[in-house]
mmCIF file of C-alpha atoms and ligand atoms in Angstrom:
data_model
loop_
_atom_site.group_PDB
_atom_site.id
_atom_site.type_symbol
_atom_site.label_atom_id
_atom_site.label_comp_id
_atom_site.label_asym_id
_atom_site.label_seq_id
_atom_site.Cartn_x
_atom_site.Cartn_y
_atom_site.Cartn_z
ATOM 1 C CA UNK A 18 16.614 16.479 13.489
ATOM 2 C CA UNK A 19 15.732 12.740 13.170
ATOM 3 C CA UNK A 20 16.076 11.027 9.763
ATOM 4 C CA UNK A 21 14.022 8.953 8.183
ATOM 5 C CA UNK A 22 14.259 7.174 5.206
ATOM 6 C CA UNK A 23 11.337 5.687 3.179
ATOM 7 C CA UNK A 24 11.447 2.837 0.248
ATOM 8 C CA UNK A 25 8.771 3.487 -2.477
ATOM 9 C CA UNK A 26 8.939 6.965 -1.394
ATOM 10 C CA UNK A 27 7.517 8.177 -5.417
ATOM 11 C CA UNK A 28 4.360 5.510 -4.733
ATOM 12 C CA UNK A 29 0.880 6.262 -3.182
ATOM 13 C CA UNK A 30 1.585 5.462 0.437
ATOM 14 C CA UNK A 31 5.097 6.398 0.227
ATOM 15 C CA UNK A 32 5.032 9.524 -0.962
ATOM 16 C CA UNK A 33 1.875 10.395 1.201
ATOM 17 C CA UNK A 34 4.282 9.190 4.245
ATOM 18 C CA UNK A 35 6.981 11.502 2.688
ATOM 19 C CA UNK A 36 4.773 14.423 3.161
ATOM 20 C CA UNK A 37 3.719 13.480 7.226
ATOM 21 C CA UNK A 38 7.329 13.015 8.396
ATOM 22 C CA UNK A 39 8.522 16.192 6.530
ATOM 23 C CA UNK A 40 5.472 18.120 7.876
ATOM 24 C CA UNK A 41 6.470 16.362 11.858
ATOM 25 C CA UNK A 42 10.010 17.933 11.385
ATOM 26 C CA UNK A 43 12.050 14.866 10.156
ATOM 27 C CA UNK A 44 14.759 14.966 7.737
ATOM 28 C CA UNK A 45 13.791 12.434 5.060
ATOM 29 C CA UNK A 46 15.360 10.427 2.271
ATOM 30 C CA UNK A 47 12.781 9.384 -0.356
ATOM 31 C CA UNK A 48 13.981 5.747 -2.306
ATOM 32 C CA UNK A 49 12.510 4.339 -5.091
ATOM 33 C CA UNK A 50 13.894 2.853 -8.372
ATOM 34 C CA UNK A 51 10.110 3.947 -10.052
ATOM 35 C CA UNK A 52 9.232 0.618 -11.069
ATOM 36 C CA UNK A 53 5.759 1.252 -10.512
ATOM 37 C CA UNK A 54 6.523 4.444 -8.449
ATOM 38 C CA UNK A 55 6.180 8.269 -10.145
ATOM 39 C CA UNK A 56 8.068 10.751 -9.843
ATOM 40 C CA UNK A 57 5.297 12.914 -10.327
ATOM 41 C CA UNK A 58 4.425 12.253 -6.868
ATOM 42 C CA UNK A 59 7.172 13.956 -5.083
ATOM 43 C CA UNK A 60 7.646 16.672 -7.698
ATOM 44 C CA UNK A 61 6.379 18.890 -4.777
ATOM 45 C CA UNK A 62 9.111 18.590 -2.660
ATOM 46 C CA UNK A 63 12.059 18.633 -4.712
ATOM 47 C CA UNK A 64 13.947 21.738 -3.690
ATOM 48 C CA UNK A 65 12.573 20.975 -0.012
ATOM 49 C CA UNK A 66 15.830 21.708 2.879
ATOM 50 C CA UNK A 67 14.518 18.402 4.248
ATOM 51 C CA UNK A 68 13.808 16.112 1.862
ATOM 52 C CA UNK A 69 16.582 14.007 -0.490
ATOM 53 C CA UNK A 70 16.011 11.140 -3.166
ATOM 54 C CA UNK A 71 18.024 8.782 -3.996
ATOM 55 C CA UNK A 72 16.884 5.827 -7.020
ATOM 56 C CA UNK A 73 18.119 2.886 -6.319
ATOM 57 C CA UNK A 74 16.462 -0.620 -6.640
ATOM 58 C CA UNK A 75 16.520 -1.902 -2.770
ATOM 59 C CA UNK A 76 16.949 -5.784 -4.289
ATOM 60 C CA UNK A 77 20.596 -4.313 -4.751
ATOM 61 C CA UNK A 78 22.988 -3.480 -1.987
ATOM 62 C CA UNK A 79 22.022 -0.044 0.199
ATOM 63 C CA UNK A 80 23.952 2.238 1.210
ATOM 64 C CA UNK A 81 23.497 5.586 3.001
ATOM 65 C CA UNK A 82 25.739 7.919 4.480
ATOM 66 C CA UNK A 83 25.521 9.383 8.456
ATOM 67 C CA UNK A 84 23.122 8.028 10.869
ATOM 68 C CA UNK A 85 19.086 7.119 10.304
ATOM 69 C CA UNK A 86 15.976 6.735 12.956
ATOM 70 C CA UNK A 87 13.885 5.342 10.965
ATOM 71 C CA UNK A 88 13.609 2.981 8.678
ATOM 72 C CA UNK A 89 9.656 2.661 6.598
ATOM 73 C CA UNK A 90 9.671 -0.235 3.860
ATOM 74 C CA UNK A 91 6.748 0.375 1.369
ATOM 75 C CA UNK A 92 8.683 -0.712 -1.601
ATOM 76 C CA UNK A 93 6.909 -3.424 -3.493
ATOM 77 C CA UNK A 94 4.327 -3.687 -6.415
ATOM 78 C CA UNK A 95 0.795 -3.543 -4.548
ATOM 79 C CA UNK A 96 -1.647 -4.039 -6.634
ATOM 80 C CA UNK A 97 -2.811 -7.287 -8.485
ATOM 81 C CA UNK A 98 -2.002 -7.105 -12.048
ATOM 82 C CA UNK A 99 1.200 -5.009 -11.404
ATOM 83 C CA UNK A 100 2.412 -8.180 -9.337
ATOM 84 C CA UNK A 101 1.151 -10.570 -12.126
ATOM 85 C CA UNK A 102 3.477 -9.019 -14.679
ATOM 86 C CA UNK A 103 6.406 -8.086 -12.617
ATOM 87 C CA UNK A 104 6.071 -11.498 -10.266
ATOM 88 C CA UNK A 105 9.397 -12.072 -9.866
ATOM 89 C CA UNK A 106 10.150 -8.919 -8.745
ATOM 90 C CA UNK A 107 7.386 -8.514 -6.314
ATOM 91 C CA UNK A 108 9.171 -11.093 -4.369
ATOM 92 C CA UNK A 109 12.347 -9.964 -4.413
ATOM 93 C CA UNK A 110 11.249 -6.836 -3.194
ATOM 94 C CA UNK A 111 9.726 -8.463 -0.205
ATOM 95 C CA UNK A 112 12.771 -10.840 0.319
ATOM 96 C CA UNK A 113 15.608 -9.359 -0.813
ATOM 97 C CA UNK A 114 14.962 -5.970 -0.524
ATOM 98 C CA UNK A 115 13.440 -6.835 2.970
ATOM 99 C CA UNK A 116 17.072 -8.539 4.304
ATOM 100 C CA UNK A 117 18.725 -5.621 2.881
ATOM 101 C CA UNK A 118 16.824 -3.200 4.675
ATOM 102 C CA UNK A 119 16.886 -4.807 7.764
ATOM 103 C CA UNK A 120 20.684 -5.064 7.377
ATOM 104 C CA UNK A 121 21.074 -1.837 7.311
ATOM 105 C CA UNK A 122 18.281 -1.138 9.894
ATOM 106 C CA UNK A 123 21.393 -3.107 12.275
ATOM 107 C CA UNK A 124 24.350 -1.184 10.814
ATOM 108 C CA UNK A 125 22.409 2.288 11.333
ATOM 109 C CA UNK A 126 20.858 1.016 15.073
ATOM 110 C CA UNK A 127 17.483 2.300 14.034
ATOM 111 C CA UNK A 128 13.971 1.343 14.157
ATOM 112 C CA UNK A 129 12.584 -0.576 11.144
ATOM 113 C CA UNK A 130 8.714 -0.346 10.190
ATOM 114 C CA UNK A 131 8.096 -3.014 7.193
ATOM 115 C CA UNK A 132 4.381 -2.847 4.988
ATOM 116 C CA UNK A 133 2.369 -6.003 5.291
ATOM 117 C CA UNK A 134 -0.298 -6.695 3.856
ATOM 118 C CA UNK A 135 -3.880 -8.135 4.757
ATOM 119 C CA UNK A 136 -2.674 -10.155 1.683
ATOM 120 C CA UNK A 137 -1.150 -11.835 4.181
ATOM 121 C CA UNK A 138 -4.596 -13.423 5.235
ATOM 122 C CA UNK A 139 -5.232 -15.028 1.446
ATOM 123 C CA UNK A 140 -8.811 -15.621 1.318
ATOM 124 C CA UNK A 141 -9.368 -15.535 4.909
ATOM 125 C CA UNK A 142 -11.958 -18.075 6.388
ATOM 126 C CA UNK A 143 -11.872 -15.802 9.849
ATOM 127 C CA UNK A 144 -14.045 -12.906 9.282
ATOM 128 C CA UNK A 145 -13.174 -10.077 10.313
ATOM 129 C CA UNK A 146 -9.728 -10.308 10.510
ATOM 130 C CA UNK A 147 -7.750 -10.305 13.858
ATOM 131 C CA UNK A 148 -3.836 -10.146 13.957
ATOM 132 C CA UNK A 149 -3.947 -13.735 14.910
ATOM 133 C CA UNK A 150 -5.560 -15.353 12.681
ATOM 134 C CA UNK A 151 -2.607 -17.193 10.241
ATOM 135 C CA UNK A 152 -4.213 -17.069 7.222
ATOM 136 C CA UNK A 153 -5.593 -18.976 4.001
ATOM 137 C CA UNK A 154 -2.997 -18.229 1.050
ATOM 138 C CA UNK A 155 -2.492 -19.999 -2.178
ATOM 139 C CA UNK A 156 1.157 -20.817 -2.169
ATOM 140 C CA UNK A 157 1.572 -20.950 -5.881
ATOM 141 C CA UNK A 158 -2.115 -19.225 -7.069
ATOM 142 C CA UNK A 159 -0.883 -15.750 -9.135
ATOM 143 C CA UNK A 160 -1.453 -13.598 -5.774
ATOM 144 C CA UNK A 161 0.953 -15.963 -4.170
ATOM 145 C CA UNK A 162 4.311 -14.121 -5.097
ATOM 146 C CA UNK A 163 3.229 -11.081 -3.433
ATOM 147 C CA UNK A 164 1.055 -12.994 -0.315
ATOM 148 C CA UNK A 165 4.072 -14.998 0.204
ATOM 149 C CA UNK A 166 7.044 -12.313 -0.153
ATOM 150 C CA UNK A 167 4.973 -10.231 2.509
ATOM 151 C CA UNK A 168 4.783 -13.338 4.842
ATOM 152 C CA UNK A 169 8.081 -14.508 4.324
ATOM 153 C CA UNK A 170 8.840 -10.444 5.480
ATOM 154 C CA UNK A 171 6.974 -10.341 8.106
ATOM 155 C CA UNK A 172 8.868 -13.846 9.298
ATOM 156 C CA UNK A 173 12.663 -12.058 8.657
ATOM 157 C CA UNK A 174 11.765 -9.298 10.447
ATOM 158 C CA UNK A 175 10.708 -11.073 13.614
ATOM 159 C CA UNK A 176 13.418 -12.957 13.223
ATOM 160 C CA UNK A 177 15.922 -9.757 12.495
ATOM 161 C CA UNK A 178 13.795 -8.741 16.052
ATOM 162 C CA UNK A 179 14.378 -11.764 18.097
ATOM 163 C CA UNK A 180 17.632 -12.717 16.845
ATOM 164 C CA UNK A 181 19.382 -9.259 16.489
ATOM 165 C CA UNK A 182 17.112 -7.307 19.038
ATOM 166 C CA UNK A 183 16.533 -5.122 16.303
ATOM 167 C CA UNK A 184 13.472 -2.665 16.943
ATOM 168 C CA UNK A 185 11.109 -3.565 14.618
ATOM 169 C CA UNK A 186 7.253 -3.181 13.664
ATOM 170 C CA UNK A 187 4.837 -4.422 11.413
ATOM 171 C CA UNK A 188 1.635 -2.978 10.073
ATOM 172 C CA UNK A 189 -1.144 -4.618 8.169
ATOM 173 C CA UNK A 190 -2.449 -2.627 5.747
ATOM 174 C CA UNK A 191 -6.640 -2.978 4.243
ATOM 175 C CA UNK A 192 -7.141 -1.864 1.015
ATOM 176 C CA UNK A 193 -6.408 2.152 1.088
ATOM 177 C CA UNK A 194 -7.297 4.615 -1.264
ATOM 178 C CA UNK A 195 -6.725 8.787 -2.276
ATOM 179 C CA UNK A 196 -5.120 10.708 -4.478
ATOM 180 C CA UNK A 197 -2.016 9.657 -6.078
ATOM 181 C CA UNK A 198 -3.236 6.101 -6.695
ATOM 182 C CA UNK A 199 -2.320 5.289 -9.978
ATOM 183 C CA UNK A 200 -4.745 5.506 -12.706
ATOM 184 C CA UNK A 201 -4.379 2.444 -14.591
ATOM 185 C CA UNK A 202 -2.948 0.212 -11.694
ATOM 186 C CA UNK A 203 -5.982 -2.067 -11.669
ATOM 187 C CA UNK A 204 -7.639 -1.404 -8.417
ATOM 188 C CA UNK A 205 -11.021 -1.013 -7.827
ATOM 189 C CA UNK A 206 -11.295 2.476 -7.063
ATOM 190 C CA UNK A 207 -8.744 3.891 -9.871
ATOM 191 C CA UNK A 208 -10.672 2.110 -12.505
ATOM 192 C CA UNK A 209 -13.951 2.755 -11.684
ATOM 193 C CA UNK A 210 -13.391 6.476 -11.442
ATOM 194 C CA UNK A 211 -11.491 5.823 -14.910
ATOM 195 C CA UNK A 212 -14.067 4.336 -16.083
ATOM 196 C CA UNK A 213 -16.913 7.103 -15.033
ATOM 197 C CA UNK A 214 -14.914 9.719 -16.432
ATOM 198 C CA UNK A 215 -13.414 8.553 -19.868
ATOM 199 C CA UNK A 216 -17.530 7.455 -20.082
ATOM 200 C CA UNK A 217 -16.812 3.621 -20.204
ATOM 201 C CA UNK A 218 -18.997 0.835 -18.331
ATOM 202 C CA UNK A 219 -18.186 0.034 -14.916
ATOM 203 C CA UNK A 220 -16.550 -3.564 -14.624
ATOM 204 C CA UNK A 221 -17.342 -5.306 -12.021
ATOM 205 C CA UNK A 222 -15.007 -8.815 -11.804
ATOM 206 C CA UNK A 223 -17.768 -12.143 -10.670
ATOM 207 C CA UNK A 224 -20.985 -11.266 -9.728
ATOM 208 C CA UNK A 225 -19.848 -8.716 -7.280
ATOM 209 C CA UNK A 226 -20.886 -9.532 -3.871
ATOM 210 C CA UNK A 227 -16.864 -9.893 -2.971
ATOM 211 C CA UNK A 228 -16.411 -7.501 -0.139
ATOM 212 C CA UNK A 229 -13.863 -5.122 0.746
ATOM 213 C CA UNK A 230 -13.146 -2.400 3.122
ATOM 214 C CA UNK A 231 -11.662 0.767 2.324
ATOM 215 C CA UNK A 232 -9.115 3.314 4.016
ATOM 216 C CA UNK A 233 -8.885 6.990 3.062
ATOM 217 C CA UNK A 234 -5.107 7.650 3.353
ATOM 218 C CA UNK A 235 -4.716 10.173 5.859
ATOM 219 C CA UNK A 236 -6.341 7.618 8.231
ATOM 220 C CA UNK A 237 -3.655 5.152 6.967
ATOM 221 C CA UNK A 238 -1.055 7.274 7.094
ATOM 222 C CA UNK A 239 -1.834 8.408 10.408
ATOM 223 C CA UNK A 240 -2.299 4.850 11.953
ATOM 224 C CA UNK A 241 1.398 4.182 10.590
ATOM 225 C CA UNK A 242 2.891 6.967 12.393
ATOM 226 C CA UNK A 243 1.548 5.752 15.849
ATOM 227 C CA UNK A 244 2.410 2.594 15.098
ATOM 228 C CA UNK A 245 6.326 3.372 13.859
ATOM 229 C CA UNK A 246 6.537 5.739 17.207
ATOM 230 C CA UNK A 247 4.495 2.938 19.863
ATOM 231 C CA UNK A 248 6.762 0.066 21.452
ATOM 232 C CA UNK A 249 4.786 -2.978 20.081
ATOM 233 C CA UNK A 250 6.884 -5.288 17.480
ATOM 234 C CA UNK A 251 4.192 -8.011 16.298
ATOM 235 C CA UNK A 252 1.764 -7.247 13.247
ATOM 236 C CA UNK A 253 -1.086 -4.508 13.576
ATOM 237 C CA UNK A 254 -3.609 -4.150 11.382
ATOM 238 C CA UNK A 255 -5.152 -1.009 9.999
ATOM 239 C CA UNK A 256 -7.855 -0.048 7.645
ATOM 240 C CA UNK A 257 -11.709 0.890 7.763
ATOM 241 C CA UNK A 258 -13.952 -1.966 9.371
ATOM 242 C CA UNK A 259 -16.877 -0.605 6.828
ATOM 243 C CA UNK A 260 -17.487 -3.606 4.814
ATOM 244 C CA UNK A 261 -19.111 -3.196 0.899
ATOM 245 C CA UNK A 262 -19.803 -5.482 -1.617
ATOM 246 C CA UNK A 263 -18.173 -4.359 -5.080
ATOM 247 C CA UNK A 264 -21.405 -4.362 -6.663
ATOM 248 C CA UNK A 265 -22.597 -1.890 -3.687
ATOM 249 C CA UNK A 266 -19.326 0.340 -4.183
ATOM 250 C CA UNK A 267 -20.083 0.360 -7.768
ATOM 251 C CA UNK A 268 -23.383 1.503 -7.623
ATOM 252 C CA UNK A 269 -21.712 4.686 -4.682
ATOM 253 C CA UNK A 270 -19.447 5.779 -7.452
ATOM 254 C CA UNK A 271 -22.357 5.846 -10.263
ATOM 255 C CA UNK A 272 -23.943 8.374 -7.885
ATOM 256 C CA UNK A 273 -20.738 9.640 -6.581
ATOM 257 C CA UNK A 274 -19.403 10.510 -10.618
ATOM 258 C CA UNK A 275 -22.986 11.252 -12.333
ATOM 259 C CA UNK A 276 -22.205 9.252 -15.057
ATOM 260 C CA UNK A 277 -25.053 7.398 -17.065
ATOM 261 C CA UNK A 278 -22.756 4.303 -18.002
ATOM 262 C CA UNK A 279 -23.941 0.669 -16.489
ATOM 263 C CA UNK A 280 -22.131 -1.742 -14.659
ATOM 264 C CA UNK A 281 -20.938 -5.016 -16.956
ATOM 265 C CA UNK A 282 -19.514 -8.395 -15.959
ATOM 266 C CA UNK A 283 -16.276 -9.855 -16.094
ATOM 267 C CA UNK A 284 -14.550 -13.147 -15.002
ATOM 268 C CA UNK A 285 -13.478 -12.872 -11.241
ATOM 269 C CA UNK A 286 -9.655 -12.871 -11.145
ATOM 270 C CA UNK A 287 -8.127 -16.406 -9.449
ATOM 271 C CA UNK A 288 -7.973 -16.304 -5.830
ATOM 272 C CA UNK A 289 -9.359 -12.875 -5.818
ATOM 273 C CA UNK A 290 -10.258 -12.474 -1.400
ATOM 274 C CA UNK A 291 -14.573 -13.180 -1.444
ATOM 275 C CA UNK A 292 -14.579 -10.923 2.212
ATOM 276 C CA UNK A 293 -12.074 -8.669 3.903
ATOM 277 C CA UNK A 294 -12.207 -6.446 6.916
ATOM 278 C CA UNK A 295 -10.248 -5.467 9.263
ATOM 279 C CA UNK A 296 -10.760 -6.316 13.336
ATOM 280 C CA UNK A 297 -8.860 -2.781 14.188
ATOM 281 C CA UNK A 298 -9.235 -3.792 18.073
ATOM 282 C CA UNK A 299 -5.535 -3.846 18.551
ATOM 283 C CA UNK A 300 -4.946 -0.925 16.844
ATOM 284 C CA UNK A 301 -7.851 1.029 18.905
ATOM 285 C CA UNK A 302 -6.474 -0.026 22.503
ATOM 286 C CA UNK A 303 -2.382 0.181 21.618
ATOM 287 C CA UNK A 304 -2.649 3.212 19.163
ATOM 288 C CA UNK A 305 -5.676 5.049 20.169
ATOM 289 C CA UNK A 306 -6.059 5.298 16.659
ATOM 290 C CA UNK A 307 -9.477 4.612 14.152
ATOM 291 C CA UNK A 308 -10.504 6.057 11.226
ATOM 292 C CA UNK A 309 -11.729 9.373 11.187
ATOM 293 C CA UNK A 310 -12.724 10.067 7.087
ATOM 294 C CA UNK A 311 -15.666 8.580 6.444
ATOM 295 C CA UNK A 312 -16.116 6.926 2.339
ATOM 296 C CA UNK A 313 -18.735 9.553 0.532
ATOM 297 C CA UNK A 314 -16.059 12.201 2.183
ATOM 298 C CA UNK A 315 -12.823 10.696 1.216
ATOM 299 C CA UNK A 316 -14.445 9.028 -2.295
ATOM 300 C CA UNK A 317 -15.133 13.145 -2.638
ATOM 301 C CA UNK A 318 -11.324 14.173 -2.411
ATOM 302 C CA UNK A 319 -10.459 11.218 -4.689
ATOM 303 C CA UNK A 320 -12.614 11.446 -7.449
ATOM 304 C CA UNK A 321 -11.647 15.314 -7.788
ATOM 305 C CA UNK A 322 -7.993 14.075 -8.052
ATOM 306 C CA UNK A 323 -8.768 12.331 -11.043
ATOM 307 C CA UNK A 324 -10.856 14.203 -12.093
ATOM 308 C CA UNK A 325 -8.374 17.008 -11.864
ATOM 309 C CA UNK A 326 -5.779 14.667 -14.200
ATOM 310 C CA UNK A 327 -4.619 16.017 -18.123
ATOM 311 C CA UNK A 328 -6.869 14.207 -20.675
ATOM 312 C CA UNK A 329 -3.212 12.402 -22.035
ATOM 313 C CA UNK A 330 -2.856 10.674 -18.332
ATOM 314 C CA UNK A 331 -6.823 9.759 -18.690
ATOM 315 C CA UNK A 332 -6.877 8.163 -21.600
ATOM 316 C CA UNK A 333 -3.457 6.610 -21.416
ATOM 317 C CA UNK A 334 -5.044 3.592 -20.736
ATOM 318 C CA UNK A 335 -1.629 1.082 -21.515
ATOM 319 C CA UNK A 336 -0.259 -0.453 -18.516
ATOM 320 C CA UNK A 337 2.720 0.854 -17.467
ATOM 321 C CA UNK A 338 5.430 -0.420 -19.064
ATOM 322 C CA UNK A 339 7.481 -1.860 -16.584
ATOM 323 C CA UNK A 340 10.710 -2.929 -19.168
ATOM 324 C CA UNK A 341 13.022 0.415 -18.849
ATOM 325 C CA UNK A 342 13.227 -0.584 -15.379
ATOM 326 C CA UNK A 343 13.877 -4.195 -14.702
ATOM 327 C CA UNK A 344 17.552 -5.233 -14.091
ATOM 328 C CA UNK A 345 17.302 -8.344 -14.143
HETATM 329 N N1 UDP B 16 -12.574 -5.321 -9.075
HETATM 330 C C1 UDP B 16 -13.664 -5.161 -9.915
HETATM 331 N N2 UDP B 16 -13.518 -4.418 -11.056
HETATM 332 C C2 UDP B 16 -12.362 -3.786 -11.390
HETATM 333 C C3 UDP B 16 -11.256 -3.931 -10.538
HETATM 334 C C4 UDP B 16 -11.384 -4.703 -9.378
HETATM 335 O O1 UDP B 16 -14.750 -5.715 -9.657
HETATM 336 O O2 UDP B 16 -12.325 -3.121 -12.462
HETATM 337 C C5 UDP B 16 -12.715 -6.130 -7.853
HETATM 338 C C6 UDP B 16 -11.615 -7.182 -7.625
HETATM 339 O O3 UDP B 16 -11.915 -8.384 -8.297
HETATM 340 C C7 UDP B 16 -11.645 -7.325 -6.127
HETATM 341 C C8 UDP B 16 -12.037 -5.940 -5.619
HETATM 342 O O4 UDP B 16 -12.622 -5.264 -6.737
HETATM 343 O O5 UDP B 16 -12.619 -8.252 -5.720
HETATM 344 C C9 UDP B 16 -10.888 -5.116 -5.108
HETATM 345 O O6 UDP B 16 -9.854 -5.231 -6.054
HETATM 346 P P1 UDP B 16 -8.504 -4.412 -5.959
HETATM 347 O O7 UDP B 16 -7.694 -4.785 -7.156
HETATM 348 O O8 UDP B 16 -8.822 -2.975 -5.757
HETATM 349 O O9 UDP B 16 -7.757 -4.886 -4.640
HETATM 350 P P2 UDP B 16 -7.588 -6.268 -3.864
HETATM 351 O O10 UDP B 16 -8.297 -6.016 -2.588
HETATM 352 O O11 UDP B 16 -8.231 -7.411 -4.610
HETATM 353 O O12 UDP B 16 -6.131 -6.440 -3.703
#
């Protein structure tokens, strides 16, 4: 049985990637220190034969018993006002954490998959994106400690690739969305659905026409698996090409949720991206892989996950507080 083990195994995408490798007959180790993780989200598998967790904060020295395949870093604050209040962790996850990992990836011999970002692009002047394009980031903007700890990753592990020959890939990931996003993590999607059902206005941040292009998770989930088991180390992007202004979105979730709340104004955050969408051409001819869930079907299965949340987890509207688990 191959083993896998996963960093922010108790977050959306990590504990959605928990659930493929366990269902494709790995033996997986879940790691998270729950920072912005929950362990909600892997409450399901807990007396699983194939499935272990371990908390541990990956910024600290790693260590794992026996041999491990696979190696899948997702461990890092994600979304923008997480990383704005935790910055100084957000990069440590993404440096330290990263040269930890890939330490071990050597000691174990085993194939390393790291989460980048399309992040990495800033507020990208190339539209649509395309692997290849190097970027437009705002060194020291707010977004910068997380735009900058995912490009300084994505340099270590080339260099962990060329240097060591370690077997390494990289995947791009476009905003993605589904159940288990966190309610009150800031994001687009969790806070308009928030919003529709707790019967507050929609806030849409400028005057809306920012684009963005969104993922429904199997899709994402499935593009990372091709990508962890193809032979192609430099960055791939994936996502879902199908560009929408916010002020469009907001206007699909009004009819989407039914609710009879309006949309209202607020100041756009700095350096918030004007346009992003994916070129998935690499992906398509290396992976054979596109999206398959279109967004009124996936925005379906999402919006009945919230919806399906307690009334104390809906109207906890504090952010998490992140305190009880900073070290240092
Ligand atoms: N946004 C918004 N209202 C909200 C939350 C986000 O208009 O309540 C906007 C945000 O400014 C950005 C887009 O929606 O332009 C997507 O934001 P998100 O935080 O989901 O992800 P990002 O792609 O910016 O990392």
């Amino acid at each position: 049985m191959k083993k896998v083990l996963i960093t922010g195994a108790a977050g959306f995408l990590g504990s959605h990637l928990c659930d493929r490798f366990i269902k494709e007959g790995y033996y997986v180790i879940g790691m998270d220190n729950f920072i912005t993780g929950d362990e909600k989200n892997l409450a399901h598998l807990n007396n699983h034969p194939n499935f272990e967790f371990i908390k541990h904060d990956i910024t600290e020295f790693i260590k794992i018993d026996g041999e491990l395949d696979y190696i899948l870093h997702f461990a890092s604050p994600a979304s923008p006002i997480d990383y704005l209040k935790i910055p100084i962790q957000t990069l440590k996850v993404g440096s330290l954490g990263t040269h930890n990992l890939l330490g071990l990836a050597k000691a174990k011999k085993a194939r390393i998959l790291i989460a980048s970002t399309s992040e990495v692009y800033g507020d990208p002047l190339v539209h649509p994106q395309t692997e290849d394009y190097y970027g437009n980031v705002n060194t020291i903007g707010p977004r910068g400690v997380y735009d900058e700890a995912k490009r300084f990753q994505e340099s270590i592990t080339m260099a962990y690739h060329r240097f060591h020959g370690l077997e390494t890939r990289i995947v791009r990931i476009f905003n993605t969305y589904g159940p288990r996003m966190r309610l009150n993590d800031g994001r687009v999607i969790p806070a308009f659905m928030g919003q529709a059902l707790r019967g507050e206005d929609l806030t849409i941040f400028g005057d809306g026409s920012q684009t963005r292009s969104f993922c429904y998770v199997d899709d994402q989930v499935e593009g990372i698996y091709r990508l962890l088991l193809s032979d192609y180390e430099y960055p791939v992007n994936i996502g879902n090409p199908h560009e929408i202004s916010i002020k469009d979105f907001a206007e699909e979730i009004i009819k989407l949720t039914g609710t009879t709340q309006k949309v209202i104004y607020k100041d756009l955050p700095v350096n918030d991206p004007m346009q992003r969408q994916p070129d998935i051409s690499l992906a398509k001819k290396l992976l054979g892989w596109e999206p398959k869930v279109d967004r009124a079907e996936g925005m379906k299965i999402t919006y009945d996950y919230f919806k399906s949340l307690t009334a104390e987890e809906l109207y906890k509207s504090e952010h998490k507080d992140f305190k009880n688990h900073i070290k240092s």
